[in-house]
Coordinates of C-alpha atoms and ligand atoms in Angstrom, one line a residue:
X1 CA -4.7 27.0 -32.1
X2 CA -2.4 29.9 -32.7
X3 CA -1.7 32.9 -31.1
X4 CA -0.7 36.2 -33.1
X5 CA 2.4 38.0 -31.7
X6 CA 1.3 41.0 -29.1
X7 CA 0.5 43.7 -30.9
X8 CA 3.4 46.0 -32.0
X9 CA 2.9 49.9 -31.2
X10 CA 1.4 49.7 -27.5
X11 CA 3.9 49.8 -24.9
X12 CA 4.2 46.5 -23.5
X13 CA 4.3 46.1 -19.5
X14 CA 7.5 44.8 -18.3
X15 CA 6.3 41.8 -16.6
X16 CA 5.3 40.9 -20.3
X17 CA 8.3 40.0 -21.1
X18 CA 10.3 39.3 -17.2
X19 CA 11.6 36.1 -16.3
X20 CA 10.6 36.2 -12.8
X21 CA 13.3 34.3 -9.9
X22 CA 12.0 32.9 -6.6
X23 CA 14.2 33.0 -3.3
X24 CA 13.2 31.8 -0.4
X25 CA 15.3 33.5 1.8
X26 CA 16.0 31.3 4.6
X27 CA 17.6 29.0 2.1
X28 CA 19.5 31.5 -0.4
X29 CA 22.7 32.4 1.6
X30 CA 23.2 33.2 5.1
X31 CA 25.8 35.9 6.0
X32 CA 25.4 36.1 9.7
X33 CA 26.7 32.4 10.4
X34 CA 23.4 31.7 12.1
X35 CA 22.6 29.1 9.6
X36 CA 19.5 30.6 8.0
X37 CA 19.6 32.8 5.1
X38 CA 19.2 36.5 5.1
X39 CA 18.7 39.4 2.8
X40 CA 22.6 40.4 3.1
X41 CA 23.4 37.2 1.9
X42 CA 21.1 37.8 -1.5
X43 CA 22.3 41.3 -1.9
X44 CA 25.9 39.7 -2.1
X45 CA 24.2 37.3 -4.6
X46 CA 23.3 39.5 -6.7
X47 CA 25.9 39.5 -9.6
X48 CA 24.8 35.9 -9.9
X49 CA 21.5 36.6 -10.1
X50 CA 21.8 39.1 -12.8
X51 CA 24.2 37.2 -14.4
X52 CA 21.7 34.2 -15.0
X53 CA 19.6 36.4 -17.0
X54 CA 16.6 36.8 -15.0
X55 CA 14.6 40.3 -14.5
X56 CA 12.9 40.3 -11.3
X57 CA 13.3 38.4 -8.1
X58 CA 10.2 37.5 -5.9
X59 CA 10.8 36.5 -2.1
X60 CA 9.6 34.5 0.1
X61 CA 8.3 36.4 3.1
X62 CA 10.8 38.4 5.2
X63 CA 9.0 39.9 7.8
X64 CA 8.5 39.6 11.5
X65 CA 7.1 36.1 12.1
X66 CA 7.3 33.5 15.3
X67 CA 8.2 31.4 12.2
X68 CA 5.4 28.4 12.3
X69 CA 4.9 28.4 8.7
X70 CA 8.3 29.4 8.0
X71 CA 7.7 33.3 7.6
X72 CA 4.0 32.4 6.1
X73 CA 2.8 33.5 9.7
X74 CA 3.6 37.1 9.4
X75 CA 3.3 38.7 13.0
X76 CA 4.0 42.5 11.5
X77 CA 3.7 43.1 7.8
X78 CA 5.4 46.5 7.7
X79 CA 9.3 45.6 9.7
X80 CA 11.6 42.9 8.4
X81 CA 12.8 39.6 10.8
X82 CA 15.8 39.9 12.2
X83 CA 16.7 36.6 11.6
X84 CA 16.4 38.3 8.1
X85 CA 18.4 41.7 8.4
X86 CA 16.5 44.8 9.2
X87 CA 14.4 47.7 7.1
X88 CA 17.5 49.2 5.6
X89 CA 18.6 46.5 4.1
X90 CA 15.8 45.4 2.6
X91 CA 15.9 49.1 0.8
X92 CA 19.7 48.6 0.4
X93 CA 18.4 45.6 -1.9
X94 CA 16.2 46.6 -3.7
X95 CA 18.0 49.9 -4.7
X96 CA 20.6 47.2 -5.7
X97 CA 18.6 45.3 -7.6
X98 CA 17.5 48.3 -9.1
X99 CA 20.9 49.6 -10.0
X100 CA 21.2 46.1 -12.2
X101 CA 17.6 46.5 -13.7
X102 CA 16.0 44.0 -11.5
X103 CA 12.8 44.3 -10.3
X104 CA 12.0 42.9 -7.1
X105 CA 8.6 41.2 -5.7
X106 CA 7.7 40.9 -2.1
X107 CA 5.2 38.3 -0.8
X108 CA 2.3 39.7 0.5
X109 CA 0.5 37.4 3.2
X110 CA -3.3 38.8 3.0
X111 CA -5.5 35.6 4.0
X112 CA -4.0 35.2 7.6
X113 CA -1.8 36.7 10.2
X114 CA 0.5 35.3 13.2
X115 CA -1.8 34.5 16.2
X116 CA 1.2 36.9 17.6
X117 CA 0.4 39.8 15.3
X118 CA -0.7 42.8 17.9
X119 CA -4.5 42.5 15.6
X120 CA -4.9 39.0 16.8
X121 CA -4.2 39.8 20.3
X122 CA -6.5 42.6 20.6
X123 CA -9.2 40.7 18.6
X124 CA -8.7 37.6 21.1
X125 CA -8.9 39.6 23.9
X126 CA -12.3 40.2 24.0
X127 CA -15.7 39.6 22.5
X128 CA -16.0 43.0 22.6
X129 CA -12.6 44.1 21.3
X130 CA -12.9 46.4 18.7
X131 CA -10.3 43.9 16.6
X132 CA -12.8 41.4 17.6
X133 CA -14.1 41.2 13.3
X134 CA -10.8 41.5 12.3
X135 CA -10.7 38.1 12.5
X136 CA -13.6 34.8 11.7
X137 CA -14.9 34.1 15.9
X138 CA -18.0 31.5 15.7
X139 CA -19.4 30.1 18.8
X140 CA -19.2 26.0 18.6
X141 CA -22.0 24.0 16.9
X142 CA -25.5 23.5 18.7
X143 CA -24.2 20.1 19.9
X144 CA -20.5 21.5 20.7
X145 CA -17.8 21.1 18.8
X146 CA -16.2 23.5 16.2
X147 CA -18.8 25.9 14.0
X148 CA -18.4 23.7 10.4
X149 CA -17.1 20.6 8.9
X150 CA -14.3 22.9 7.7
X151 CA -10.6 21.4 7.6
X152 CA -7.1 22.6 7.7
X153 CA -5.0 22.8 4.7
X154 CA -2.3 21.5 7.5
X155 CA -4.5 19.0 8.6
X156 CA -7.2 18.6 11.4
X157 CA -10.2 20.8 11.6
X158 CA -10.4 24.5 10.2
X159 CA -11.0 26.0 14.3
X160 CA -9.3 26.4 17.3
X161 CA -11.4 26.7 20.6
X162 CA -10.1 29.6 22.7
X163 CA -10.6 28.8 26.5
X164 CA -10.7 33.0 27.4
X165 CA -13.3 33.9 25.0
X166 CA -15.7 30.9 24.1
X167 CA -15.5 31.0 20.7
X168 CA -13.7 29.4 18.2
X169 CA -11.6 31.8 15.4
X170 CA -10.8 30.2 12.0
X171 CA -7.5 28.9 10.5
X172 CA -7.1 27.7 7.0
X173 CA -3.8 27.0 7.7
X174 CA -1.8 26.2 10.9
X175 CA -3.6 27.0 14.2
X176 CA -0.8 29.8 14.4
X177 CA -2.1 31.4 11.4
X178 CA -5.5 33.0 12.1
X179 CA -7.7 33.9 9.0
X180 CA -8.2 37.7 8.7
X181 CA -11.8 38.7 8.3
X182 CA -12.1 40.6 4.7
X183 CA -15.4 41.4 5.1
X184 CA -14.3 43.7 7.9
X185 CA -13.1 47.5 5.5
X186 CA -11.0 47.8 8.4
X187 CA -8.7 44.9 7.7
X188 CA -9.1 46.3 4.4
X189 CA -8.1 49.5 5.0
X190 CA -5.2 48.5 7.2
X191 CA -4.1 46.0 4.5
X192 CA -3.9 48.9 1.7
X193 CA -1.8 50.9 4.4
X194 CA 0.8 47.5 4.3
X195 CA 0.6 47.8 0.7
X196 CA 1.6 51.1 0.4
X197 CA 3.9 51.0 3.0
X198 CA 6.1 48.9 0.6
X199 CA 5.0 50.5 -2.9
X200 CA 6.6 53.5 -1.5
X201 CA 9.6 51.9 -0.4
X202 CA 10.3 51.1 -4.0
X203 CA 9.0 47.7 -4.6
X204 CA 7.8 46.3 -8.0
X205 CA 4.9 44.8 -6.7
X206 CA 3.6 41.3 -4.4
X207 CA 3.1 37.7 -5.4
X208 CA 0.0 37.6 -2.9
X209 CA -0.3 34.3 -0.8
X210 CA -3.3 32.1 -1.1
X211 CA -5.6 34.9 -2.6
X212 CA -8.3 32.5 -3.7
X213 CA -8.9 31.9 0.1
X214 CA -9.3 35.2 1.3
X215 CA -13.0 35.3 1.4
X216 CA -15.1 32.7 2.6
X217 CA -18.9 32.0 2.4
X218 CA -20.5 34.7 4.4
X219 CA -22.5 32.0 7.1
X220 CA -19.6 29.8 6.7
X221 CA -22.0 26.8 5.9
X222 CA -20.2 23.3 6.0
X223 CA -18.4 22.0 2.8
X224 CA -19.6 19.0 1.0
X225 CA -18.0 15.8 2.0
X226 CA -15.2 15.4 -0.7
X227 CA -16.7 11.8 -2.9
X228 CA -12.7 10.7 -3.9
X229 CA -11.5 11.0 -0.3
X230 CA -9.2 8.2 0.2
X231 CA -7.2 8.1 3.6
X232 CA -3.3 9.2 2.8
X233 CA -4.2 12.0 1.0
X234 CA -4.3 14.7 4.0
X235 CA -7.3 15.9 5.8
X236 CA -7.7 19.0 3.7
X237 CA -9.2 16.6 1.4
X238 CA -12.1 15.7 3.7
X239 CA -14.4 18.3 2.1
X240 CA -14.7 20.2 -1.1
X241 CA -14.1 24.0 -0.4
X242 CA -17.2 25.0 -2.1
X243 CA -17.5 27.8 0.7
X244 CA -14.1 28.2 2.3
X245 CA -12.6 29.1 -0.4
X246 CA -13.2 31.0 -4.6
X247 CA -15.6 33.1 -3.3
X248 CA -17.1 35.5 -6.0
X249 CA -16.4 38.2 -4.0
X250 CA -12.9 37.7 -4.2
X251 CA -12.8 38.8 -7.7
X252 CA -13.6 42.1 -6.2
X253 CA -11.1 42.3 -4.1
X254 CA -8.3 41.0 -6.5
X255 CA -10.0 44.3 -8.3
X256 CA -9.5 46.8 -5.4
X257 CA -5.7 45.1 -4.8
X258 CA -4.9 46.0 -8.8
X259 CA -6.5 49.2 -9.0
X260 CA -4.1 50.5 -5.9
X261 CA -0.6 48.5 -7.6
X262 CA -1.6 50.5 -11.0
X263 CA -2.2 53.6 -9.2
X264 CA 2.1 53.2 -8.6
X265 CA 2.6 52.9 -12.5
X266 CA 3.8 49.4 -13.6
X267 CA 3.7 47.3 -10.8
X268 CA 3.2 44.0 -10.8
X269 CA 0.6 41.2 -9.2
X270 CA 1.3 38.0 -9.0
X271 CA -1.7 35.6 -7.4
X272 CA -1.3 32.3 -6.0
X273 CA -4.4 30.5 -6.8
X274 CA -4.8 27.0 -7.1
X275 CA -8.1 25.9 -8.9
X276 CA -8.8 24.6 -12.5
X277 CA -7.9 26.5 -15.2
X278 CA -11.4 28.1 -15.8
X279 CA -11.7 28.7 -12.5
X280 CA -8.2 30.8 -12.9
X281 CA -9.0 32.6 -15.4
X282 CA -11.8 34.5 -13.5
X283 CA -8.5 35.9 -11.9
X284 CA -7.6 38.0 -14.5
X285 CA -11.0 40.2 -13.9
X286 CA -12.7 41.8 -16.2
X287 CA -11.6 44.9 -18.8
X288 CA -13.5 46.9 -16.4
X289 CA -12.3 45.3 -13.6
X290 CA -9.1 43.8 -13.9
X291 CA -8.2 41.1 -11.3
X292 CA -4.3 40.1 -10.5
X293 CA -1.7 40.6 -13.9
X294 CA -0.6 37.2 -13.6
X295 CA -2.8 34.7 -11.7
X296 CA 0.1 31.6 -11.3
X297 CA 0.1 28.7 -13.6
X298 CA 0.8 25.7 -11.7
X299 CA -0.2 23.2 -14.1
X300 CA 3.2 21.8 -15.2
X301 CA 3.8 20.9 -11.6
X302 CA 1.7 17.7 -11.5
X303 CA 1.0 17.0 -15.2
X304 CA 2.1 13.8 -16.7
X305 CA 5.1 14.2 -18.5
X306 CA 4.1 13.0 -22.2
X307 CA 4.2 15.5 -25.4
X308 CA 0.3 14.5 -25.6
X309 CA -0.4 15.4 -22.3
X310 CA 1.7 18.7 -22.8
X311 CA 0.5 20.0 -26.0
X312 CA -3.3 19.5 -24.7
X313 CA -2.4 21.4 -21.4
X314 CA -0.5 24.0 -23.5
X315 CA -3.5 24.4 -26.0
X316 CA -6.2 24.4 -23.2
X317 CA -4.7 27.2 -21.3
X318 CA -4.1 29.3 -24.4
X319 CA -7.6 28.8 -25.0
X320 CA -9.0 29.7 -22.0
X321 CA -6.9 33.2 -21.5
X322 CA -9.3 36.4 -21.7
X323 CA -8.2 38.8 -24.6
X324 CA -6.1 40.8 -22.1
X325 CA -4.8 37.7 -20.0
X326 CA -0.9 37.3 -20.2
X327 CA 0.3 33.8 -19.6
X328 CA 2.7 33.2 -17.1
X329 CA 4.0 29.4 -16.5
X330 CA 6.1 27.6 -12.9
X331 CA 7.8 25.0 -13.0
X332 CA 8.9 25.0 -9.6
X333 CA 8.0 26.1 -6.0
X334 CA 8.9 26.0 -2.1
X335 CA 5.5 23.8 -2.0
X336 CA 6.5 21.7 -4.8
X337 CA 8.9 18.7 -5.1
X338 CA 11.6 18.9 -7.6
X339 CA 10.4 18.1 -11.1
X340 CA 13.8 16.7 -12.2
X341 CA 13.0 14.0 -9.0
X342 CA 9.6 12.9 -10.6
X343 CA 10.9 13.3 -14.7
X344 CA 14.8 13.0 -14.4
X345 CA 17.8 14.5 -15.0
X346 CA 17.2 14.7 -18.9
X347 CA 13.8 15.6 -18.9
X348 CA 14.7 18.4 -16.4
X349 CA 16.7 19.8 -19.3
X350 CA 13.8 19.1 -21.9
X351 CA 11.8 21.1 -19.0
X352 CA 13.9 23.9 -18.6
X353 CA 13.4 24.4 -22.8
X354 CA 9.9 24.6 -22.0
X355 CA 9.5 26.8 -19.4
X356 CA 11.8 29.4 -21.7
X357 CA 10.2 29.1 -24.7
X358 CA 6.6 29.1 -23.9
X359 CA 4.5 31.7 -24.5
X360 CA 4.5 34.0 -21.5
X361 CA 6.1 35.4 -17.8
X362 CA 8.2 32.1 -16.4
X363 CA 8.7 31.9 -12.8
X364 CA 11.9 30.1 -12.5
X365 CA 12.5 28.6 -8.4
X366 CA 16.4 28.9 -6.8
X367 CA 17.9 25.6 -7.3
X368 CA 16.1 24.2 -10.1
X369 CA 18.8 25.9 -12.3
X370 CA 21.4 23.7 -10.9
X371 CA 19.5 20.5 -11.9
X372 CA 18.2 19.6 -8.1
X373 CA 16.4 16.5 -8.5
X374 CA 14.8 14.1 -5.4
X375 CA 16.3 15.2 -2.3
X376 CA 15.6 12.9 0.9
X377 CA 15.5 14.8 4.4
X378 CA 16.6 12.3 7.5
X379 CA 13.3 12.5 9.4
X380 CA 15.2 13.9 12.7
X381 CA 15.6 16.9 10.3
X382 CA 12.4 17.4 8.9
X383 CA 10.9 21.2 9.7
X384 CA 7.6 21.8 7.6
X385 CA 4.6 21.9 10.0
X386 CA 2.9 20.4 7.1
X387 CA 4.9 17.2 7.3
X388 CA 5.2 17.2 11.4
X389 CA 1.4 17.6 11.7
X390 CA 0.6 14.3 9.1
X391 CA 4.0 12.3 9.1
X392 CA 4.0 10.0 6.4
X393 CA 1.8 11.1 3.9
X394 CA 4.5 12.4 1.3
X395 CA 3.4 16.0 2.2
X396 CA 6.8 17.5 3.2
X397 CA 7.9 20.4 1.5
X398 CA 11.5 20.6 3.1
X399 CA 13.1 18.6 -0.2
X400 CA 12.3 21.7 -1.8
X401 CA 13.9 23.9 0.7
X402 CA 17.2 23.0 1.1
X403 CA 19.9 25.3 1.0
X404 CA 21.2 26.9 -2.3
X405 CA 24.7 25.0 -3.1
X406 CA 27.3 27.8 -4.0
X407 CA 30.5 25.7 -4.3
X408 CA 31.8 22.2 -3.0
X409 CA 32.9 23.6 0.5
X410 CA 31.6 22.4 3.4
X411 CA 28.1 23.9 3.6
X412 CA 28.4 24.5 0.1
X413 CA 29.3 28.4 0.9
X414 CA 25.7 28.9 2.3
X415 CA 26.6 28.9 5.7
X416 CA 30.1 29.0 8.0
X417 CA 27.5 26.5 9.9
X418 CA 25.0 24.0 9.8
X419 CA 22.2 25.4 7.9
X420 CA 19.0 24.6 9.0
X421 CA 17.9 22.2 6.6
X422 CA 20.5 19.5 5.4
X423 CA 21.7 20.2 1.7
X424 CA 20.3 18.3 -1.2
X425 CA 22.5 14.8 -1.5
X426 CA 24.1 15.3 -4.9
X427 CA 25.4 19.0 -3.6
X428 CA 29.1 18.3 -4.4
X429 CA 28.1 18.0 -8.0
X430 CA 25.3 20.2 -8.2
X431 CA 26.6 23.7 -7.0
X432 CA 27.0 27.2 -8.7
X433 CA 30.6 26.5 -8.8
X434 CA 31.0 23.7 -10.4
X435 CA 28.2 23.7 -12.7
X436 CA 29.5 27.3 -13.9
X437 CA 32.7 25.5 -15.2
X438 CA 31.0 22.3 -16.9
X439 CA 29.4 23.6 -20.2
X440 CA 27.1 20.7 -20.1
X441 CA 25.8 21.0 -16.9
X442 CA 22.3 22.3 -16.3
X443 CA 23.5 26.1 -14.9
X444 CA 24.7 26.4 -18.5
X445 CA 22.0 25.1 -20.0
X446 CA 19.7 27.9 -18.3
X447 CA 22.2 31.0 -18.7
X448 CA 22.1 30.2 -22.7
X449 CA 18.4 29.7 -22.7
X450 CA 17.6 33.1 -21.0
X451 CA 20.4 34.5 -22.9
X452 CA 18.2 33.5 -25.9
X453 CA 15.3 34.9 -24.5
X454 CA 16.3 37.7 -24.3
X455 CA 18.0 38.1 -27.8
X456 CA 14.6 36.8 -29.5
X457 CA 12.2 39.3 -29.1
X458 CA 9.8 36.2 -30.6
X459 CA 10.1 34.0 -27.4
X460 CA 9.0 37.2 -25.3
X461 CA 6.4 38.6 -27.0
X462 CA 6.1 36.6 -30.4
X463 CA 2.8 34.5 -31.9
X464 CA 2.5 31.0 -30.3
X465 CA 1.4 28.0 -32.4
X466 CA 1.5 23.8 -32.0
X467 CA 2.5 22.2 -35.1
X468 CA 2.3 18.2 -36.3
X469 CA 5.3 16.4 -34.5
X470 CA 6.3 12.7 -34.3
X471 CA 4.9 10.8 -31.5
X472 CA 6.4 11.1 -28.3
X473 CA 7.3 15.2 -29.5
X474 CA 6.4 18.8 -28.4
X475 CA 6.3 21.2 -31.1
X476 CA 5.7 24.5 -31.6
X477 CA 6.3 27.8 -33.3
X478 CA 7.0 30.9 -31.6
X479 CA 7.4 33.9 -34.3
X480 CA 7.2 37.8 -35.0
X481 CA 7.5 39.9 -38.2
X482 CA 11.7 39.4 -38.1
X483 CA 11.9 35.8 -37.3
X484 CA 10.7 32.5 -36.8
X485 CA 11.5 29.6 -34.3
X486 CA 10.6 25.9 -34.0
X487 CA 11.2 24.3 -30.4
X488 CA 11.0 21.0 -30.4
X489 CA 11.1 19.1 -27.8
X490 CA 11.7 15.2 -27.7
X491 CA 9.8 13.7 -24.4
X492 CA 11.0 10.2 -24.9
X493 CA 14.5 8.3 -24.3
X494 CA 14.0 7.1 -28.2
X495 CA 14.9 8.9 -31.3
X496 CA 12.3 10.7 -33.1
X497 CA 11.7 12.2 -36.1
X498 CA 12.1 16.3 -36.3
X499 CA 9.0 18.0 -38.2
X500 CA 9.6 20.7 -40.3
X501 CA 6.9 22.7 -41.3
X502 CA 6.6 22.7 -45.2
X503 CA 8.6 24.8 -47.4
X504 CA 11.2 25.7 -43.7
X505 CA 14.8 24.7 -43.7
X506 CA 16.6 24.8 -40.6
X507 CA 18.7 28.6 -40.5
X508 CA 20.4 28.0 -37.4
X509 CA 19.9 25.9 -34.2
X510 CA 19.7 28.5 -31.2
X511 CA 20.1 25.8 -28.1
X512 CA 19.9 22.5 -27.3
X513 CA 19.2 20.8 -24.2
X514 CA 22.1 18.3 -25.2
X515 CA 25.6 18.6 -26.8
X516 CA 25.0 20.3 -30.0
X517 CA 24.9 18.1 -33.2
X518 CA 25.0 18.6 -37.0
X519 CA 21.3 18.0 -37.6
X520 CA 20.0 15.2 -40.0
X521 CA 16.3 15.2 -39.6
X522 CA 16.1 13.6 -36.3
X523 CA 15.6 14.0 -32.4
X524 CA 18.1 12.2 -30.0
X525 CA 16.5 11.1 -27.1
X526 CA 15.6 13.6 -25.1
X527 CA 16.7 15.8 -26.9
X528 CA 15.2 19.3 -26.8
X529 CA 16.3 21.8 -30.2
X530 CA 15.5 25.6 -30.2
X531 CA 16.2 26.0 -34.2
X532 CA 15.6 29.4 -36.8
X533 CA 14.0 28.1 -39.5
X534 CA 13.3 29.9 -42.7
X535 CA 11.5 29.6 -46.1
X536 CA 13.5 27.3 -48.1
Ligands
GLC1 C1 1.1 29.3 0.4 C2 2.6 29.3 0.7 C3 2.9 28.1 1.6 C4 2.2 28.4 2.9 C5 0.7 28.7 2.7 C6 0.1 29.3 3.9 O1 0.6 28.2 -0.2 O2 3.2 29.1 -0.6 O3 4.2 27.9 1.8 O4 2.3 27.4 3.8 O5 0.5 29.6 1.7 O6 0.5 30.7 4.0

């Protein structure tokens, strides 16, 4: 498999070559002392985030929300929280952001609302509400009981009776987030407004929540029982969401969201979709039709951490992408445990190579630059509804939430106070401060790999090919008509051999995940090279 470098001459989007920066905001930095994060506190953050070398920051959601789902319940998508800031500041940051040349994302929350949005309450009020459709209301099944098999992706069925009405109205997620109805062009129509709302207000475009759920089956028949159910694996696994979820309709409304963000000029979609790759790809659209820019790319989240496993992922992808279809790799999430806690501290390194050197946009999560591996939340502190609703199934997400450490005071200067979420155990080491004086500590490691990023033109936008490595090793080329680079990436604790391709020498070694080395043919454990190679 190789990939050519994107052609020269046509104006590349930016997003081609971003490196895109996740904040959640209740964790970045507070500045009120109220122990949750706000938008002030990431506007006075934002020297460091330039300074790492990123080019857009996506966050989290900020608006009005009764908090359930930690913002993810949005109960008016057009004001900010004001456990957040207010409307002026979010403009204050992202003319700020501007001003440094970074782009900022917003999350856009289409596939449910707050059960406190104003639309739910109308639509609950009545059966004859004109919101009523602006929502999924089923009356129970002949034999009472909810309308379908369907479960929640929180756990327990998929409906919540209400008393008032007599019906039951879906939720996908918690029984505070009610599913918006997108058959209804009202709820379309009053989504574009949100949209717009914040296009005009200057941002560079949405990573959009849970898009491939948006549409469901339209007579919501029951999903087929799911054959590998084993008990511990949370209830969403019941059934197989053959028709709550991957509609093919939703292809056509990933359509009608792009055709509106390019009607701005270069604004970017990001969608959160998790489904198999071929099933992703669909995502991009069609040339006619073009679906989200960058439908995300989970897969390194749960993949088995061998060079094997690695290169066929890699390879697969690549393969699958439509002619059009930009690549975009995460390595980490708010959803997701911290990969250095399931591969290690040196592999987290090796990781970090990766996700920089790959072909395509990375999406790079707060923390993971300072090496945050397994964190353990006390269980009086847990706080994801995910976790409270099935206790004991390993579903928590709060280990991934945990306050960004600044410095080795107490709180790590997030907070004058407790912050809502404990910090991650090994904060005294692994803080901005610290790590920011230690040239071998993991915040280094980053800032030189996106400062290489950004001078290599051929790790933005060059070719992309695999090439014959020693067992245990991840290699590949990444080139363009100046220059040529090898990464290779050592995925074992034991040396290895370093491939050169025929007829290369090594010109100069551009990073290393490890202390650098006068080379002699081999790969330290662990190691991870970024080298310039050159016809002999
Ligand atoms: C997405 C979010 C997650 C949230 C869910 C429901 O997966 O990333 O945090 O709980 O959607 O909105």
């Amino acid at each position: 498999m190789s990939i050519q470098p994107a052609i020269d001459g046509r104006a590349r989007p930016w997003w081609e070559s971003a490196v895109i920066y996740q904040i959640y905001p209740r964790s970045f930095q507070d500045s009120d002392r109220d122990g949750v994060g706000d938008i002030e506190g990431i506007r006075g953050r934002l020297d460091y985030i330039a300074g790492l070398g990123v080019d857009a920051i996506w966050l989290s959601p900020i608006f009005p929300s009764p908090m359930a789902d930690f913002g993810y319940d949005v109960s008016d998508y057009c004001a900010v929280d004001p456990i957040f800031g207010t409307l002026d500041d979010i403009e204050r940051l992202i003319a700020q952001a501007h001003e440094r040349g970074l782009r900022l994302l917003l999350d856009f929350v289409p596939n449910h609302s707050s059960t406190v949005h104003p639309w739910f309450a109308e639509s609950r009020s009545s059966r004859d509400n004109p919101k009523r459709d602006w929502y999924i209301w089923r009356d129970g099944a002949p034999g009472g009981g909810p309308p379908n098999n369907w479960t929640s992706d929180m756990g327990g069925p998929a409906w919540e009776w209400d008393h008032a009405t007599g019906q039951y109205y879906l939720h996908t997620f918690l029984t505070e987030q009610a599913d918006l109805n997108w058959r209804n062009p009202e709820v379309r129509a009053a989504m574009t407004d949100v949209l717009r709302f914040w296009f005009d207000r200057g941002v560079d475009g949405f990573r959009i929540d849970v898009l491939w759920h948006c549409i469901k089956a339209e007579d919501l028949p029951d999903n087929p029982a799911n054959p590998d159910f084993v008990p511990g694996m949370g209830e969403k696994f019941l059934v197989l969401q053959h028709h709550s979820a991957n509609q093919p309709e939703i292809h056509e409304l990933a359509a009608a969201f792009r055709m509106l963000a390019d009607s701005y000029g270069e604004r970017l979609l990001v969608g959160e979709i998790c489904l198999p790759v071929d099933e992703l790809m669909r995502y991009y659209g069609s040339v006619d039709a073009p679906g989200v820019h960058l439908p995300f790319n989970f897969q390194l989240f749960e993949a088995r951490w061998d060079a094997a496993t690695l290169a066929a992922i890699i390879a697969a992808y690549e393969t699958a992408l439509p002619p059009e279809g930009w690549p975009n790799w995460v390595l980490g999430s708010h959803d997701a445990p911290r990969l250095a806690g399931r591969i290690g501290d040196l592999q987290a390194r090796v990781a970090a190579m990766l996700l920089l050197t790959l072909r395509g946009t990375p999406t790079l999560y707060q923390g993971d630059e300072l090496g945050i591996g397994r964190v353990s939340i006390p269980p009086e502190r847990i706080r994801d509804p995910q976790d409270l609703r099935q206790p004991g199934l390993g579903l928590g997400r709060d280990a991934a939430r945990t306050p960004m450490a600044w410095n080795d005071s107490v709180y790590a200067g997030f907070s004058e106070v407790e912050p809502w979420l404990p910090l991650h155990g090994s904060w005294p080491v692994h803080n901005v401060e610290s790590e920011d004086r230690d040239p071998a500590s993991m915040l280094t490691l980053y800032r030189r790999l996106l400062a290489v990023r950004r001078r290599h033109a051929s790790l933005r936008t060059g070719g992309f090919r695999l090439v014959p490595s020693d067992e245990g090793v991840l290699q590949y080329e990444r080139w363009d008509a100046d220059e040529r680079l090898l990464i290779a990436l050592n995925m074992r604790s034991e040396t290895r051999r370093l491939f050169l391709p025929d007829g290369a020498a090594i010109a100069d070694v551009l990073a290393s995940t490890q202390a650098l080395r006068t080379l002699d043919g081999s790969l330290a454990p662990d190691e991870g090279l970024v080298l310039r190679i050159e016809n002999a």
